[in-house]
Each structure stands twice: as structure tokens, then as C-alpha cells.
Tab-separated table of C-alpha atoms in Angstrom:
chain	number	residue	atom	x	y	z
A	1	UNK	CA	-13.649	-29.031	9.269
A	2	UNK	CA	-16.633	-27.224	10.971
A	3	UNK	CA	-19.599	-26.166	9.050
A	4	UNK	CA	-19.028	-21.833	9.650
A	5	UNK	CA	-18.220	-19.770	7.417
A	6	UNK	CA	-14.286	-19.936	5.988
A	7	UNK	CA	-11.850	-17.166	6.037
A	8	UNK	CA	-8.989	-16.760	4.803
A	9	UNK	CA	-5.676	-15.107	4.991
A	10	UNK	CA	-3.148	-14.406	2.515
A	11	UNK	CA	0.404	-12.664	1.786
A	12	UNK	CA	1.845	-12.253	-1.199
A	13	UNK	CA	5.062	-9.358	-1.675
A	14	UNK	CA	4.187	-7.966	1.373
A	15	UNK	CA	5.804	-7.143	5.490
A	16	UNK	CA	3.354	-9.006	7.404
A	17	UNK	CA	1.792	-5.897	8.496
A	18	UNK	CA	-1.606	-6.749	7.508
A	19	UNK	CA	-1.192	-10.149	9.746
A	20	UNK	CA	-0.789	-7.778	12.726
A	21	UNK	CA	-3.456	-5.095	11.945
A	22	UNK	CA	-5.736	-7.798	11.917
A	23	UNK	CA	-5.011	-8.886	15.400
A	24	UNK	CA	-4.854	-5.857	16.109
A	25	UNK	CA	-9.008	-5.721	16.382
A	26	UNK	CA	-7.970	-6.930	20.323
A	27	UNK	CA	-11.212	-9.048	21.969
A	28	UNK	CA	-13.009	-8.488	18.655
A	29	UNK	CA	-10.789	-11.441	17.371
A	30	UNK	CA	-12.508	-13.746	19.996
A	31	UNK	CA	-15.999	-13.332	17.791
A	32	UNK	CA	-14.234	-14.183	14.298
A	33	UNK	CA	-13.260	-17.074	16.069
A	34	UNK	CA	-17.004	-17.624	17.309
A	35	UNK	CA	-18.456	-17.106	13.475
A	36	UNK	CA	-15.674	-18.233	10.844
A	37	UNK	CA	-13.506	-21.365	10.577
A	38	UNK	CA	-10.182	-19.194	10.195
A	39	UNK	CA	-8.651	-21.919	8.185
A	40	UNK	CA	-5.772	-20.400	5.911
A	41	UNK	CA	-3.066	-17.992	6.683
A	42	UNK	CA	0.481	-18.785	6.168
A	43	UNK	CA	1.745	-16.330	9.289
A	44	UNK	CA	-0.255	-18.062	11.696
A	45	UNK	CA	-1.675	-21.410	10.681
A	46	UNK	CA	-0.031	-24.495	9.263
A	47	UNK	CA	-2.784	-24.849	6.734
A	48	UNK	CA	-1.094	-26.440	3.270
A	49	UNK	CA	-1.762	-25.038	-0.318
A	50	UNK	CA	-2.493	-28.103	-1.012
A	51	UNK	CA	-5.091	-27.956	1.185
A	52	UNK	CA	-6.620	-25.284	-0.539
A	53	UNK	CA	-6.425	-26.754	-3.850
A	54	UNK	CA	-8.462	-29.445	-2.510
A	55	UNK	CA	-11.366	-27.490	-1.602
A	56	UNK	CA	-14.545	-26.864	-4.185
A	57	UNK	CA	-14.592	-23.714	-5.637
A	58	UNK	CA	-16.283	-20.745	-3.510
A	59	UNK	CA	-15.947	-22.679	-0.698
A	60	UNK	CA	-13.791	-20.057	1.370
A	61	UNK	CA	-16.372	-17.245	2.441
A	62	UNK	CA	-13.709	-14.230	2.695
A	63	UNK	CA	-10.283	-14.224	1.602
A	64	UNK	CA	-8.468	-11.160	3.052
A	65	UNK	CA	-5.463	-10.752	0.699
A	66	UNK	CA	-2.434	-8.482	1.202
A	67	UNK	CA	0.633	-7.848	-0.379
A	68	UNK	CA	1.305	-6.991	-3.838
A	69	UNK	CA	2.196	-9.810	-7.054
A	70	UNK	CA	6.117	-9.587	-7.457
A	71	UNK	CA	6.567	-13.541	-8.583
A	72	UNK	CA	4.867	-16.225	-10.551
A	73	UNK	CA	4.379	-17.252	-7.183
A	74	UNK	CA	2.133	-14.149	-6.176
A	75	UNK	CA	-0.116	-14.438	-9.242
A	76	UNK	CA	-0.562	-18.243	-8.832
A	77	UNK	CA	-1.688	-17.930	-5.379
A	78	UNK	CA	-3.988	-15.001	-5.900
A	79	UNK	CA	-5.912	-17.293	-8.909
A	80	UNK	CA	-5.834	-20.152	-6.826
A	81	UNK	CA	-7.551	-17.543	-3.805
A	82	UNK	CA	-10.075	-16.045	-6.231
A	83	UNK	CA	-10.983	-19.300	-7.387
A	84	UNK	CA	-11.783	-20.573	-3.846
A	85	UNK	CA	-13.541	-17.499	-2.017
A	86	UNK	CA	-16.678	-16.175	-2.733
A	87	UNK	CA	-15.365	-12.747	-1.871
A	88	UNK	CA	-11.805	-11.710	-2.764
A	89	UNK	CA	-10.654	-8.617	-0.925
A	90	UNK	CA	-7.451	-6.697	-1.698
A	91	UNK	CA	-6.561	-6.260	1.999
A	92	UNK	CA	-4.334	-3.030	2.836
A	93	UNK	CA	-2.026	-1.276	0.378
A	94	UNK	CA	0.323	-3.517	-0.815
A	95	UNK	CA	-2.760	-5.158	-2.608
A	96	UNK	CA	-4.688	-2.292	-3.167
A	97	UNK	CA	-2.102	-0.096	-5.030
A	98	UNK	CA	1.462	-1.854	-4.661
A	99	UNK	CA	2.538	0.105	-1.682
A	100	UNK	CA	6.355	-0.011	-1.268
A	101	UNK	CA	7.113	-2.977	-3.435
A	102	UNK	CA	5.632	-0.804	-6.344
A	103	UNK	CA	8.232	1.235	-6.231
A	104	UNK	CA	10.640	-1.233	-7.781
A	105	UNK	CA	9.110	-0.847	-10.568
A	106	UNK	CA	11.288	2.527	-11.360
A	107	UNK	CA	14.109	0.069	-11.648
A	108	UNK	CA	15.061	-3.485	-13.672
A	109	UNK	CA	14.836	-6.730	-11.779
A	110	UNK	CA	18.521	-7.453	-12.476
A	111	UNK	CA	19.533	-4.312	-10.633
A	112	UNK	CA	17.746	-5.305	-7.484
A	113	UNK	CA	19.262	-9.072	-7.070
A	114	UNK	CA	22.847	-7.164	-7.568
A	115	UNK	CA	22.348	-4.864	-5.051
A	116	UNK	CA	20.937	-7.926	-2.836
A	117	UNK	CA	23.595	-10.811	-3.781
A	118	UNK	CA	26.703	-8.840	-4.602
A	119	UNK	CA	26.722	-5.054	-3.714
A	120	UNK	CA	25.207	-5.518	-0.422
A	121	UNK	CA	27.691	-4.421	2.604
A	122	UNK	CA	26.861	-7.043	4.998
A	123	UNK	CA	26.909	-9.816	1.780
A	124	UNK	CA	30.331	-12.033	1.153
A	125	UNK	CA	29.671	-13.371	-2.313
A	126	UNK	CA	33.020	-12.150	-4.067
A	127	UNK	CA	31.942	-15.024	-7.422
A	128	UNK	CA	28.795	-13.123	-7.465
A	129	UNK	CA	26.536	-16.387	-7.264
A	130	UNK	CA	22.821	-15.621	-7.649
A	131	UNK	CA	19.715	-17.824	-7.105
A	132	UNK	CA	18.974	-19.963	-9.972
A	133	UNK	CA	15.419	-20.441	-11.157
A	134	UNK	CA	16.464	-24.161	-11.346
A	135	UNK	CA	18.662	-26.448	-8.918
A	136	UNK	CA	18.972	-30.354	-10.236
A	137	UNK	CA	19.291	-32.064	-7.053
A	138	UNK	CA	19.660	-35.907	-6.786
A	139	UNK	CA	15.992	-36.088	-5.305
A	140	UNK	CA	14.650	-34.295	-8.229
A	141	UNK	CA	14.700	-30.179	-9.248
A	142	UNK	CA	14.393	-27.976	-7.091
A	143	UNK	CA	12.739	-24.275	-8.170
A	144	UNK	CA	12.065	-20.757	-6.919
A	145	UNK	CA	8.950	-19.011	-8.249
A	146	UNK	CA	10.006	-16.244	-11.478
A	147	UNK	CA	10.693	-12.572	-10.344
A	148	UNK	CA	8.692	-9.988	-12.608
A	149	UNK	CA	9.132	-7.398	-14.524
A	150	UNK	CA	6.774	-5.077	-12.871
A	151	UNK	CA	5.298	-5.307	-9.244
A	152	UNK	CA	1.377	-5.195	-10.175
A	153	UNK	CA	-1.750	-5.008	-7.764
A	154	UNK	CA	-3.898	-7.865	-7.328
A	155	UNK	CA	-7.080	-5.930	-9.104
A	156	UNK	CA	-4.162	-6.052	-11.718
A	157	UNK	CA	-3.820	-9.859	-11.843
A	158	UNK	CA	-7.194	-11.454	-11.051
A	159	UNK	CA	-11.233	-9.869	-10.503
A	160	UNK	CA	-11.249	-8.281	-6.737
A	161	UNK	CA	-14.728	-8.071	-4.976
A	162	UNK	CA	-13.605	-4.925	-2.369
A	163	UNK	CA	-10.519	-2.815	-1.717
A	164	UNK	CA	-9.226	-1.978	2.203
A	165	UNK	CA	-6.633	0.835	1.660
A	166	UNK	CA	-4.135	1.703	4.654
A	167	UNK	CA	-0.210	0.364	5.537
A	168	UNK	CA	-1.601	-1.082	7.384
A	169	UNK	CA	-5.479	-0.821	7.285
A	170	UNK	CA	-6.725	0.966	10.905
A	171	UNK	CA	-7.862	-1.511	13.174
A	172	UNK	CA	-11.277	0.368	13.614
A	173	UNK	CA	-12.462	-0.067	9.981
A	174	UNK	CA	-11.186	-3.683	9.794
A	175	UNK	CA	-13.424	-4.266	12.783
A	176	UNK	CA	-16.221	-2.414	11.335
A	177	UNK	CA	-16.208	-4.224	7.713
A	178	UNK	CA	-15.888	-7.843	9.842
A	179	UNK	CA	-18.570	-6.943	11.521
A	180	UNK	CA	-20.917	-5.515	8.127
A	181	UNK	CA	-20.097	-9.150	7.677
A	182	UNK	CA	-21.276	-10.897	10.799
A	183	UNK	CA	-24.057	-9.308	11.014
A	184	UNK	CA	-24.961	-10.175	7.248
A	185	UNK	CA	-25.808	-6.877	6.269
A	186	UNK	CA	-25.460	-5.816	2.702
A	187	UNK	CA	-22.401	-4.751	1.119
A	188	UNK	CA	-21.653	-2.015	-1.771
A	189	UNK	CA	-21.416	-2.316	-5.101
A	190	UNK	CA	-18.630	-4.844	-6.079
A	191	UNK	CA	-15.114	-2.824	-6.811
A	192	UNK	CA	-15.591	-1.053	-3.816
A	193	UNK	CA	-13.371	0.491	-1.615
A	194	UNK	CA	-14.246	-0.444	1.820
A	195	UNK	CA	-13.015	0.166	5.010
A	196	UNK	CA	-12.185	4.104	4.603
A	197	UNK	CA	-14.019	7.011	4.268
A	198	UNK	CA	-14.942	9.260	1.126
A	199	UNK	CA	-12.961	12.477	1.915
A	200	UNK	CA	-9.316	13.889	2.332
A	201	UNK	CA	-7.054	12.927	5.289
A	202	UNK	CA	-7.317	16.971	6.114
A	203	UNK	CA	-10.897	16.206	6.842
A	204	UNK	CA	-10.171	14.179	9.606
A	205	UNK	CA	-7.179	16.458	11.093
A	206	UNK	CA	-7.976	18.235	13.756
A	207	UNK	CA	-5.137	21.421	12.870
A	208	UNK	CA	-5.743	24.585	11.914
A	209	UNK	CA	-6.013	25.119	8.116
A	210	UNK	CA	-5.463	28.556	6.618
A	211	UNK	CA	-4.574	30.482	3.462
A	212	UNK	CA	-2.504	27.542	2.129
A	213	UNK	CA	0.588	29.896	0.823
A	214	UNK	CA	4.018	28.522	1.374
A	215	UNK	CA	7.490	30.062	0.151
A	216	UNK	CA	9.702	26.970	1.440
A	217	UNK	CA	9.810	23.416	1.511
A	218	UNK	CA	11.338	21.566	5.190
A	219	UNK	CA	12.416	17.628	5.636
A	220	UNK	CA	10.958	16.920	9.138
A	221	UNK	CA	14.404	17.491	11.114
A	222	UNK	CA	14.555	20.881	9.531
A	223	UNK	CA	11.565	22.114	11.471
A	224	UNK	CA	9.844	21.981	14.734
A	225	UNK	CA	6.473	21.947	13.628
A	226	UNK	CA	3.671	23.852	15.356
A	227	UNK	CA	1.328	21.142	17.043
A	228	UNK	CA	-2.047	23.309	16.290
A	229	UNK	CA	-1.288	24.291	12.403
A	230	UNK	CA	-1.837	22.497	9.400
A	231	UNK	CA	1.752	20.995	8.182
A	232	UNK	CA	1.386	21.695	4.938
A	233	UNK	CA	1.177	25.529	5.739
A	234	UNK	CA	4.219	25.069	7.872
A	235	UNK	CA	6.594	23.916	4.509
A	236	UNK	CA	5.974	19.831	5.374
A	237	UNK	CA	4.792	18.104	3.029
A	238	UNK	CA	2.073	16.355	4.340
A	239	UNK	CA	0.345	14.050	1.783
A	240	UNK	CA	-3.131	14.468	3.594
A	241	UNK	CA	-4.737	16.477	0.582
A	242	UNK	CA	-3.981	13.880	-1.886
A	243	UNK	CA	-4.878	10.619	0.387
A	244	UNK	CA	-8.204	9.255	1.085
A	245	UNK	CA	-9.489	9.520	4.670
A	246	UNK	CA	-10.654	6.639	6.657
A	247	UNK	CA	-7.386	6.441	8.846
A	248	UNK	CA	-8.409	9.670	11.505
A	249	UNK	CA	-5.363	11.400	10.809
A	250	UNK	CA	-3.018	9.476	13.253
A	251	UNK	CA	0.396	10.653	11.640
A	252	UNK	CA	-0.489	14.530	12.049
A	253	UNK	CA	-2.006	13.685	15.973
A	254	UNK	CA	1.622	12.769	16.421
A	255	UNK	CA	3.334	15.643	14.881
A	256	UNK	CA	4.105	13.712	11.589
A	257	UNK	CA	2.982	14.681	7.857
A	258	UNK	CA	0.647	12.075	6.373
A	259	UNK	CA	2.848	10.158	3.690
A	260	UNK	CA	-0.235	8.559	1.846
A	261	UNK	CA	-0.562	4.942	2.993
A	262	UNK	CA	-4.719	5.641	2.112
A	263	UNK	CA	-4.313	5.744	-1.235
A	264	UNK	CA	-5.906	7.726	-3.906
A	265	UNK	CA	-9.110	9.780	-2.845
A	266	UNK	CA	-12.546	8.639	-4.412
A	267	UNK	CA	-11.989	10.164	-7.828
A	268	UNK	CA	-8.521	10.640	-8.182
A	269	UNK	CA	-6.618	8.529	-10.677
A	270	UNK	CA	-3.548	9.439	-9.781
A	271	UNK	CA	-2.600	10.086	-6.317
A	272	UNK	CA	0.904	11.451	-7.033
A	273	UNK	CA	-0.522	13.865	-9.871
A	274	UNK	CA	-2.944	15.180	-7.447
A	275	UNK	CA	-0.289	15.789	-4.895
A	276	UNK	CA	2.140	17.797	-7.385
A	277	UNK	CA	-0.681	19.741	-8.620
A	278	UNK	CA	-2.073	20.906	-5.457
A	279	UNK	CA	1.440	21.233	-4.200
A	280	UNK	CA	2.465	23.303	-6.961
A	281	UNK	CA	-1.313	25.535	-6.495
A	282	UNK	CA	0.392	26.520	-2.902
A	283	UNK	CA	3.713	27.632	-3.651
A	284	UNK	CA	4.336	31.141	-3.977
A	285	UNK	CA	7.309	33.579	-4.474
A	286	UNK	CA	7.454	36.829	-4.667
A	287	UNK	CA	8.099	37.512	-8.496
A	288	UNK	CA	7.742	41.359	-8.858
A	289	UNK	CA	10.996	42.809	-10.581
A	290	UNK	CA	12.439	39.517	-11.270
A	291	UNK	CA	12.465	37.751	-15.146
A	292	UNK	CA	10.987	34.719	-16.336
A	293	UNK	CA	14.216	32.489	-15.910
A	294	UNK	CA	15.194	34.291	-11.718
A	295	UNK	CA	11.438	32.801	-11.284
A	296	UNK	CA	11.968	29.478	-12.811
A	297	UNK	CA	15.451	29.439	-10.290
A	298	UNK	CA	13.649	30.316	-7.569
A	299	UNK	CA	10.915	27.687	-8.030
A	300	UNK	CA	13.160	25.152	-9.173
A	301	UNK	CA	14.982	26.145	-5.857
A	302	UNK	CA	11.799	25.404	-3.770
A	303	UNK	CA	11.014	21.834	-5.505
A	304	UNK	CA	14.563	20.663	-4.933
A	305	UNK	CA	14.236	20.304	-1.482
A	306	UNK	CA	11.809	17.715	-2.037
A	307	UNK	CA	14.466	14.802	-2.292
A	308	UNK	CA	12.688	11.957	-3.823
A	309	UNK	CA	9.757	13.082	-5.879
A	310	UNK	CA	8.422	9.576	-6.642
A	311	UNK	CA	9.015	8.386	-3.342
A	312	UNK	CA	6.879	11.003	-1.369
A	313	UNK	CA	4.350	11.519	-4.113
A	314	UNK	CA	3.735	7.950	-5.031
A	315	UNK	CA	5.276	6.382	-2.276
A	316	UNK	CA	1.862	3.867	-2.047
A	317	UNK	CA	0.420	4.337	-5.527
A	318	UNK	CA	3.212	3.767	-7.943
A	319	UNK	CA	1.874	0.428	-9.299
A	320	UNK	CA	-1.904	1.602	-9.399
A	321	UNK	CA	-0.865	4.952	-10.531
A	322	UNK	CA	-1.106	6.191	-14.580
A	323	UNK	CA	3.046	6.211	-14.744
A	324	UNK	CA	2.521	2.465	-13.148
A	325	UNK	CA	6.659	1.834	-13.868
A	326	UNK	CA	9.469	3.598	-15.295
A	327	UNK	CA	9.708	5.022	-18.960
A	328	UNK	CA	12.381	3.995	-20.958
């Protein structure tokens, strides 16, 4: 093994997204190469676990660590990864606020593997057999790592050094923390979020923004959106007010509402909460002559169109967020 520094690559519950963004940096790639020993990621190396175990502590440089911790298999390798890297970074949003897999945690395990195993169209299992945590086999037991409870982000399950929001992060900030790195320069404060900027996604958009008054709600096939005018405005609900910027705005270039993938803006707790409450500062009816409970109709009207509230508001943030699963 070369004497450079060691980086590292990891997935946990995650899409392999992250694997892509990060090749995604084009020709940059060719000067990781030319400064780290790229020694560990299960999507493209054949590097063993036990490989890593055998290592002395710290002795991995950067980890870059995506996906969120859905199994006993998830936590353990995000220990063993802490242990063995001097800096542990939560890479993208699966690891940074539990992303998709998060939401599962609005619903029981036990509901998921029978929606898998036996409801599933495409699935012939008509003696509902499900995976067993343990197989006796003749050349010994065989198991499968323990699905949790809850889905929970890695700052969750072990000490994180920096945070790189996005699904998945934008190639032009991974480039531009690698190279903070290669050049040696210093770093933030540790618990940073890195990699993104310090505003609102509407910061970065280049539409018109107006009086921000809207009397209906649209799906995006309801609606042909003006290209020049903020979608909010327009009755979409674009996420960019509640989601930190860092991205440039890439889903509104295109004509599509931002749906969050940023995360939480630098001092917001609670990404969905700030969406609902800036959502519900914009709405507007007109009231005069009607009663208390025509208004509450017409509002409740309004908000129905939105047809999965936890979905679009905490569609990233659901395991990060101060609701973090569902109430009993």
C-alpha cells in the first residue's frame, strides 16, 4: 500500500448515488488519484472489511460516507469507519438527514418486509416465507444483519467531523471541498456543514420573485408553469424557501419545483416545519362575508391538494427532523 493519503468510500442504506456524484467531478478524478490511495469503496473496489479492520486506527485520511443506518449492519460499519479515518464525513443526504430511507420510519418494520415478501405484485411467495435472521447450514450459520426500528443518520449513530447535504451532493462543491483538501488548507469548525452554501435555494434561482400570495395549490401536471416566475407564486410547491442553497437551483432551471434534497437551512431545525409555516404565511383567500368554519373549508380545501404532507415537506429530513418517526 502506497504511502498517500487514504480515502475512503462507504454506503450504507443508500442508491449508489453518491458513488456516481463523485465521479461525476470528470478529469478532477485523475488528481484524487494523483494525491490519495483510494483504497475502500464497496461499488468500485474489491477492498475487504476485513481489510479495514486490519488497519491502525486513523489510518484512513477521509472517509466519505453515504447512506443512512437501517441495519446492525449500517451502524457496525459506520463505528468500524469512524474508528479508522481521521475525518468522518456524512456524504450527501441519506447520511446527512436520512433522505428517502427516513421516511420508513412513519411505518413498522414488519409492514415493509410484507409488502416486499408477500404483497408485492411481481412476488410468488403464496406460504409467505420471509428472511430469517438465522439459517443453520451444514457449513455452519448463516446470518443477515438486524433491520431497525427507526432509519437514523449517521451523526445519529457515531461522532461526524463534516456534513455534505444534496441527493446527490453537486459535483461542483464535491470538487471544491476535495480540493480545500489537497491543497491542505484549513477546514471549519468540526460539525460543519460543508459543501453548500449559507442561504435559501431562492437565492440562487434566477426567477422572478414577487408578492408571494397564492389562492391555489397545483401537482406539476396540473400546470404549465411560467419559465421566468417564481413557482411558488405560480401554486407549485417548490421547497426552495425551506432548503439550504449550495445546489444553484438546478430543479427550477429546468422548470421543476425544488423538493429539498439540501436539507435544512443554517438555522432551521426542522426543515418540514419551516416549509408549512412559510407555506401557510402565503396562502390567502378571500374571507370577507364568509364565517369562521366557510374559512376553515376553504383552507382546508387549499391544503388538500397537497397529497402527501410528509412526503413533500420532509421528504429528505424526516430522520434528522424534531418528529424523527411516527407517533403512536
Amino acid at each position: 500500500m502506497s504511502d498517500k493519503p487514504k480515502l475512503a468510500m462507504y454506503w450504507a442504506s443508500s442508491c449508489g448515488g453518491c458513488e456516481i456524484a463523485l465521479l461525476n467531478i470528470h478529469e478532477m478524478i485523475l488528481d484524487v488519484d494523483a494525491v490519495f490511495d483510494f483504497m475502500f469503496c464497496p461499488c468500485l473496489l474489491d477492498t475487504k472489511k476485513s481489510d479495514i479492520e486490519a488497519l491502525e486506527d486513523k489510518a484512513i485520511t477521509l472517509t466519505l460516507f453515504n447512506g443512512a443506518i437501517r441495519t446492525t449492519e449500517n451502524e457496525e460499519m459506520a463505528h468500524l469507519m469512524r474508528r479508522k479515518s481521521e475525518v468522518l464525513v456524512a456524504f450527501g443526504s441519506c447520511a446527512h438527514e436520512g433522505c428517502i430511507p427516513g421516511l420508513a420510519n412513519l411505518h413498522k418494520p414488519e409492514d415493509f418486509l410484507k409488502c416486499i415478501y408477500v404483497d408485492n405484485p411481481t412476488v410468488d411467495n403464496p406460504e409467505s416465507t420471509y428472511p430469517l435472521p438465522e439459517y443453520d447450514m451444514p457449513e455452519g450459520t448463516l446470518t443477515i444483519p438486524e433491520f431497525y426500528e427507526r432509519v437514523s443518520t449517521l451523526g445519529q449513530v457515531t461522532d461526524v467531523d463534516y456534513y455534505i447535504p444534496g441527493c446527490p451532493p453537486e459535483p461542483h462543491q464535491i470538487r471544491a471541498v476535495l480540493q480545500t483538501i489537497i491543497n491542505g488548507d484549513d477546514l471549519p469548525p468540526k460539525g460543519s456543514v460543508i459543501g453548500a452554501g449559507r442561504s435559501i435555494v431562492c437565492d440562487e434561482c434566477a426567477r422572478t420573485r414577487g408578492v408571494k400570495k397564492i389562492s391555489r395549490l397545483y401537482r406539476t401536471y396540473e400546470i404549465k408553469p411560467d419559465p421566468e416566475v417564481c413557482l411558488l407564486e405560480q401554486g407549485i410547491i417548490c421547497m426552495g424557501i425551506a432548503t439550504r442553497s449550495g445546489c444553484d437551483a438546478p430543479c427550477p432551471e429546468a422548470n421543476m419545483p425544488c423538493t429539498g434534497c439540501y436539507g435544512s437551512p443554517e438555522g432551521a431545525h426542522d426543515q418540514g416545519a419551516r416549509m408549512a409555516a412559510a407555506l401557510g404565511s402565503i396562502v390567502e383567500i378571500d374571507a370577507r362575508g364568509l364565517g369562521e368554519e366557510e374559512i376553515k373549508k376553504r383552507f382546508k380545501e387549499i391544503f388538500d391538494r397537497i397529497p402527501d404532507y410528509a412526503g413533500t415537506f420532509y421528504r429528505y429530513s424526516m430522520a434528522a427532523s424534531i418528529i424523527k418517526a411516527r407517533r403512536k
